[in-house]
Amino acid sequence: MEQPQFTVFKTVLAYSVFILVSPVLTFFVTKFIFFEGFLGISSTSSNVWSAVLAVVMLHIALGLYILKAYSEADRGKGKPAEKVE
Amino acid sequence: MSELGEQNPVYGPFFGVMGAASAIIFSALGAAYGTAKSGTGIAAMSVMRPELIMKCIIPVVMAGIIAIYGLVIAILIAGNINNPTSYTLYKGFLHLGAGLAVGFSGLAAGFAIGIVGDAGVRGTAQQPRLFVGMILILIFAEVLGLYGLIVAIFLYTKN
């Protein structure tokens, strides 16, 4: 009983961190390294494109979480957990 | 444009600052409502069906995403605000409009996610096939915030 609860917690924690960190990281990495470093685009348009990429990344992360939750729930359908008194 | 004038008065940046502030304030308000409302639903549901928690965290995640929209626009605007000699009033208005667009769309989307999340999570506990419908409705609620973000980015890039 204790073990699956911990694994679920680990999965949720990992996905939460991924969802929160990946867009922020995408924004700053693409802005400073890719757009301004590599391509040398001006500040405004590099801001906009990094923001767009960050939002796309966010939705990819969210989609992965939904996929995981969906497949997870199908797998663990076996027995309903007992109510903890 | 190195001195104050009619096009770039001293109060010009006020509008930009208010745009950045309202972007994050209102979307955080919507996200907080969405998280709290669907959180009560999850708390009530998971007493009997704790194995569904992983599925039912999704409304909370989506509410969090609303706040990230506001954060993105607030960062964009804040990075572009300058001292009034090189910041036209027109730019300030654009930034105010961008901030309000994403802020109020985020507020609306947060309300929708909260109410749908609460009812959907409680319903999913009794009929698991409702999950697909809940996700679909949540995505449509979420897209409202995305529309605000798109308009805000358009306004932000205007010169």
CSV table of C-alpha atoms in Angstrom, one decimal:
chain,number,residue,atom,x,y,z
A,1,MET,CA,0.0,0.0,0.0
A,2,GLU,CA,2.8,2.4,0.9
A,3,GLN,CA,5.0,1.7,-2.2
A,4,PRO,CA,2.5,2.7,-5.0
A,5,GLN,CA,1.5,5.8,-3.1
A,6,PHE,CA,5.2,6.9,-3.1
A,7,THR,CA,5.7,6.1,-6.7
A,8,VAL,CA,2.6,8.1,-7.6
A,9,PHE,CA,3.9,11.0,-5.6
A,10,LYS,CA,7.3,10.8,-7.3
A,11,THR,CA,5.6,10.8,-10.8
A,12,VAL,CA,3.4,13.8,-10.0
A,13,LEU,CA,6.3,15.7,-8.5
A,14,ALA,CA,8.6,14.9,-11.5
A,15,TYR,CA,5.9,16.1,-13.9
A,16,SER,CA,5.1,19.2,-11.9
A,17,VAL,CA,8.7,20.2,-11.8
A,18,PHE,CA,8.9,19.5,-15.6
A,19,ILE,CA,5.8,21.6,-16.3
A,20,LEU,CA,7.0,24.5,-14.2
A,21,VAL,CA,10.6,24.5,-15.2
A,22,SER,CA,10.6,23.6,-18.9
A,23,PRO,CA,8.9,26.7,-20.2
A,24,VAL,CA,11.0,29.1,-18.1
A,25,LEU,CA,14.1,27.3,-19.2
A,26,THR,CA,13.0,27.2,-22.8
A,27,PHE,CA,12.3,30.9,-22.7
A,28,PHE,CA,15.7,31.9,-21.4
A,29,VAL,CA,17.8,29.3,-23.2
A,30,THR,CA,16.2,30.1,-26.6
A,31,LYS,CA,16.4,33.8,-26.0
A,32,PHE,CA,19.9,34.2,-24.8
A,33,ILE,CA,21.7,31.3,-26.5
A,34,PHE,CA,19.7,30.6,-29.7
A,35,PHE,CA,18.1,33.8,-30.9
A,36,GLU,CA,20.5,36.4,-29.5
A,37,GLY,CA,23.7,34.3,-29.5
A,38,PHE,CA,23.3,32.3,-32.7
A,39,LEU,CA,21.1,34.3,-34.9
A,40,GLY,CA,21.7,37.8,-33.5
A,41,ILE,CA,18.0,38.8,-33.7
A,42,SER,CA,17.0,42.0,-32.0
A,43,SER,CA,15.7,42.0,-28.5
A,44,THR,CA,12.0,42.4,-29.2
A,45,SER,CA,11.6,39.7,-31.8
A,46,SER,CA,13.8,37.3,-29.9
A,47,ASN,CA,11.6,37.9,-26.8
A,48,VAL,CA,8.5,37.1,-28.8
A,49,TRP,CA,9.8,34.0,-30.4
A,50,SER,CA,11.2,32.7,-27.1
A,51,ALA,CA,7.8,33.4,-25.5
A,52,VAL,CA,6.0,31.5,-28.3
A,53,LEU,CA,8.4,28.5,-27.9
A,54,ALA,CA,8.0,28.6,-24.2
A,55,VAL,CA,4.2,28.3,-24.5
A,56,VAL,CA,4.6,25.5,-27.1
A,57,MET,CA,6.9,23.7,-24.7
A,58,LEU,CA,4.4,24.2,-21.9
A,59,HIS,CA,1.7,22.6,-23.9
A,60,ILE,CA,3.9,19.7,-24.8
A,61,ALA,CA,4.6,19.1,-21.1
A,62,LEU,CA,0.9,19.3,-20.3
A,63,GLY,CA,0.1,16.9,-23.0
A,64,LEU,CA,2.7,14.4,-21.7
A,65,TYR,CA,1.2,14.7,-18.2
A,66,ILE,CA,-2.4,14.1,-19.5
A,67,LEU,CA,-1.1,11.1,-21.5
A,68,LYS,CA,0.7,9.7,-18.4
A,69,ALA,CA,-2.4,10.3,-16.2
A,70,TYR,CA,-4.6,8.6,-18.7
A,71,SER,CA,-2.5,5.5,-19.2
A,72,GLU,CA,-1.7,5.3,-15.5
A,73,ALA,CA,-5.4,5.3,-14.5
A,74,ASP,CA,-6.1,2.5,-17.0
A,75,ARG,CA,-3.3,0.4,-15.6
A,76,GLY,CA,-4.3,0.8,-12.0
A,77,LYS,CA,-7.9,0.0,-12.5
A,78,GLY,CA,-7.6,-3.4,-10.8
A,79,LYS,CA,-8.7,-2.9,-7.2
A,80,PRO,CA,-10.2,0.2,-5.6
A,81,ALA,CA,-8.1,1.4,-2.7
A,82,GLU,CA,-9.5,1.0,0.8
A,83,LYS,CA,-10.6,4.1,2.7
A,84,VAL,CA,-8.0,4.9,5.3
A,85,GLU,CA,-9.6,5.5,8.7
B,1,MET,CA,13.8,61.5,-28.9
B,2,SER,CA,16.1,62.3,-26.1
B,3,GLU,CA,13.9,64.7,-24.2
B,4,LEU,CA,10.4,64.7,-22.8
B,5,GLY,CA,7.6,65.9,-25.1
B,6,GLU,CA,4.0,65.3,-26.1
B,7,GLN,CA,4.8,61.9,-27.6
B,8,ASN,CA,6.8,60.7,-24.6
B,9,PRO,CA,5.7,62.4,-21.4
B,10,VAL,CA,7.0,61.6,-18.0
B,11,TYR,CA,4.0,59.6,-17.1
B,12,GLY,CA,4.3,57.4,-20.2
B,13,PRO,CA,5.9,54.4,-18.5
B,14,PHE,CA,3.0,54.4,-16.0
B,15,PHE,CA,0.8,52.7,-18.6
B,16,GLY,CA,3.4,50.1,-19.4
B,17,VAL,CA,4.0,49.3,-15.7
B,18,MET,CA,0.3,49.0,-15.1
B,19,GLY,CA,0.1,46.7,-18.1
B,20,ALA,CA,2.8,44.4,-16.7
B,21,ALA,CA,1.3,44.5,-13.3
B,22,SER,CA,-2.3,43.8,-14.5
B,23,ALA,CA,-1.0,40.9,-16.7
B,24,ILE,CA,0.3,39.0,-13.7
B,25,ILE,CA,-2.2,40.2,-11.1
B,26,PHE,CA,-5.3,39.1,-13.0
B,27,SER,CA,-4.0,35.9,-14.4
B,28,ALA,CA,-2.7,34.9,-10.9
B,29,LEU,CA,-6.1,35.7,-9.5
B,30,GLY,CA,-7.8,33.4,-12.1
B,31,ALA,CA,-5.2,30.7,-11.5
B,32,ALA,CA,-5.7,30.9,-7.7
B,33,TYR,CA,-9.4,30.6,-8.1
B,34,GLY,CA,-9.1,27.7,-10.4
B,35,THR,CA,-6.6,25.9,-8.1
B,36,ALA,CA,-8.7,26.5,-5.0
B,37,LYS,CA,-12.0,25.5,-6.5
B,38,SER,CA,-10.8,22.4,-8.2
B,39,GLY,CA,-8.6,21.7,-5.1
B,40,THR,CA,-11.7,21.4,-2.9
B,41,GLY,CA,-13.2,19.0,-5.5
B,42,ILE,CA,-10.1,16.9,-5.4
B,43,ALA,CA,-10.1,16.9,-1.6
B,44,ALA,CA,-13.7,15.8,-1.5
B,45,MET,CA,-13.3,13.2,-4.2
B,46,SER,CA,-10.0,11.5,-3.1
B,47,VAL,CA,-11.4,10.5,0.3
B,48,MET,CA,-13.2,7.7,-1.4
B,49,ARG,CA,-11.1,7.3,-4.6
B,50,PRO,CA,-7.5,8.1,-3.8
B,51,GLU,CA,-6.3,6.2,-6.8
B,52,LEU,CA,-7.8,8.9,-9.1
B,53,ILE,CA,-5.6,11.7,-7.6
B,54,MET,CA,-3.1,11.6,-10.5
B,55,LYS,CA,-5.8,11.9,-13.1
B,56,CYS,CA,-7.6,14.7,-11.2
B,57,ILE,CA,-4.6,16.9,-10.6
B,58,ILE,CA,-5.0,18.0,-14.2
B,59,PRO,CA,-7.3,21.0,-13.5
B,60,VAL,CA,-4.8,22.3,-11.0
B,61,VAL,CA,-2.0,22.0,-13.6
B,62,MET,CA,-4.1,23.8,-16.2
B,63,ALA,CA,-4.9,26.6,-13.7
B,64,GLY,CA,-1.1,26.9,-13.1
B,65,ILE,CA,-0.6,27.3,-16.8
B,66,ILE,CA,-2.9,30.4,-16.9
B,67,ALA,CA,-0.5,32.1,-14.5
B,68,ILE,CA,2.4,31.2,-16.7
B,69,TYR,CA,0.7,33.0,-19.6
B,70,GLY,CA,0.5,36.2,-17.5
B,71,LEU,CA,4.0,35.7,-16.3
B,72,VAL,CA,5.3,35.5,-19.9
B,73,ILE,CA,3.6,38.8,-21.0
B,74,ALA,CA,4.6,40.5,-17.7
B,75,ILE,CA,8.2,39.6,-18.4
B,76,LEU,CA,8.0,40.7,-22.0
B,77,ILE,CA,6.5,44.1,-21.0
B,78,ALA,CA,8.8,44.6,-18.1
B,79,GLY,CA,11.8,44.0,-20.3
B,80,ASN,CA,10.7,46.7,-22.7
B,81,ILE,CA,9.8,49.5,-20.3
B,82,ASN,CA,12.3,52.2,-20.4
B,83,ASN,CA,12.9,55.6,-19.0
B,84,PRO,CA,10.3,58.1,-20.2
B,85,THR,CA,12.6,59.9,-22.7
B,86,SER,CA,12.8,56.9,-24.9
B,87,TYR,CA,9.4,55.4,-24.2
B,88,THR,CA,6.5,56.8,-26.1
B,89,LEU,CA,3.0,57.1,-24.8
B,90,TYR,CA,1.8,55.0,-27.7
B,91,LYS,CA,4.0,52.1,-26.5
B,92,GLY,CA,2.7,52.5,-23.0
B,93,PHE,CA,-0.9,52.2,-24.3
B,94,LEU,CA,0.0,49.1,-26.3
B,95,HIS,CA,1.6,47.5,-23.2
B,96,LEU,CA,-1.4,48.4,-21.1
B,97,GLY,CA,-3.7,46.8,-23.6
B,98,ALA,CA,-1.5,43.7,-23.8
B,99,GLY,CA,-1.4,43.3,-20.1
B,100,LEU,CA,-5.2,43.8,-19.7
B,101,ALA,CA,-5.9,41.4,-22.6
B,102,VAL,CA,-3.9,38.5,-21.1
B,103,GLY,CA,-4.9,39.4,-17.5
B,104,PHE,CA,-8.7,39.4,-18.0
B,105,SER,CA,-8.7,36.4,-20.3
B,106,GLY,CA,-6.6,34.6,-17.7
B,107,LEU,CA,-9.1,35.6,-15.1
B,108,ALA,CA,-12.0,34.3,-17.2
B,109,ALA,CA,-10.2,31.0,-18.0
B,110,GLY,CA,-9.3,30.5,-14.4
B,111,PHE,CA,-12.9,30.9,-13.3
B,112,ALA,CA,-14.0,28.4,-16.0
B,113,ILE,CA,-11.3,25.9,-15.0
B,114,GLY,CA,-12.1,26.1,-11.4
B,115,ILE,CA,-15.8,25.5,-11.8
B,116,VAL,CA,-15.4,22.8,-14.5
B,117,GLY,CA,-12.6,21.2,-12.5
B,118,ASP,CA,-14.6,21.0,-9.3
B,119,ALA,CA,-17.7,19.5,-10.9
B,120,GLY,CA,-15.7,17.3,-13.3
B,121,VAL,CA,-13.4,15.8,-10.6
B,122,ARG,CA,-16.4,14.9,-8.4
B,123,GLY,CA,-18.2,13.4,-11.4
B,124,THR,CA,-15.1,11.4,-12.5
B,125,ALA,CA,-15.0,9.7,-9.1
B,126,GLN,CA,-18.4,8.3,-9.8
B,127,GLN,CA,-18.2,7.7,-13.5
B,128,PRO,CA,-14.6,7.4,-14.8
B,129,ARG,CA,-15.7,7.7,-18.4
B,130,LEU,CA,-16.5,11.4,-17.7
B,131,PHE,CA,-12.7,12.0,-17.6
B,132,VAL,CA,-12.4,12.4,-21.4
B,133,GLY,CA,-15.2,15.0,-21.3
B,134,MET,CA,-13.7,16.8,-18.4
B,135,ILE,CA,-10.3,17.1,-20.2
B,136,LEU,CA,-12.0,18.4,-23.3
B,137,ILE,CA,-14.0,21.0,-21.4
B,138,LEU,CA,-10.9,22.0,-19.5
B,139,ILE,CA,-8.9,22.4,-22.7
B,140,PHE,CA,-11.6,24.7,-24.2
B,141,ALA,CA,-11.5,26.7,-21.0
B,142,GLU,CA,-7.8,26.9,-21.1
B,143,VAL,CA,-7.8,28.0,-24.7
B,144,LEU,CA,-9.6,31.2,-23.7
B,145,GLY,CA,-6.5,32.2,-21.8
B,146,LEU,CA,-4.4,31.3,-24.8
B,147,TYR,CA,-6.5,33.6,-27.0
B,148,GLY,CA,-5.7,36.5,-24.6
B,149,LEU,CA,-2.0,35.6,-24.8
B,150,ILE,CA,-2.1,35.7,-28.6
B,151,VAL,CA,-3.7,39.1,-28.7
B,152,ALA,CA,-1.3,40.3,-26.1
B,153,ILE,CA,1.7,39.2,-28.1
B,154,PHE,CA,0.2,40.9,-31.2
B,155,LEU,CA,-0.2,44.1,-29.3
B,156,TYR,CA,3.3,43.8,-27.8
B,157,THR,CA,5.0,43.4,-31.2
B,158,LYS,CA,3.2,46.4,-32.7
B,159,ASN,CA,5.4,49.5,-33.3
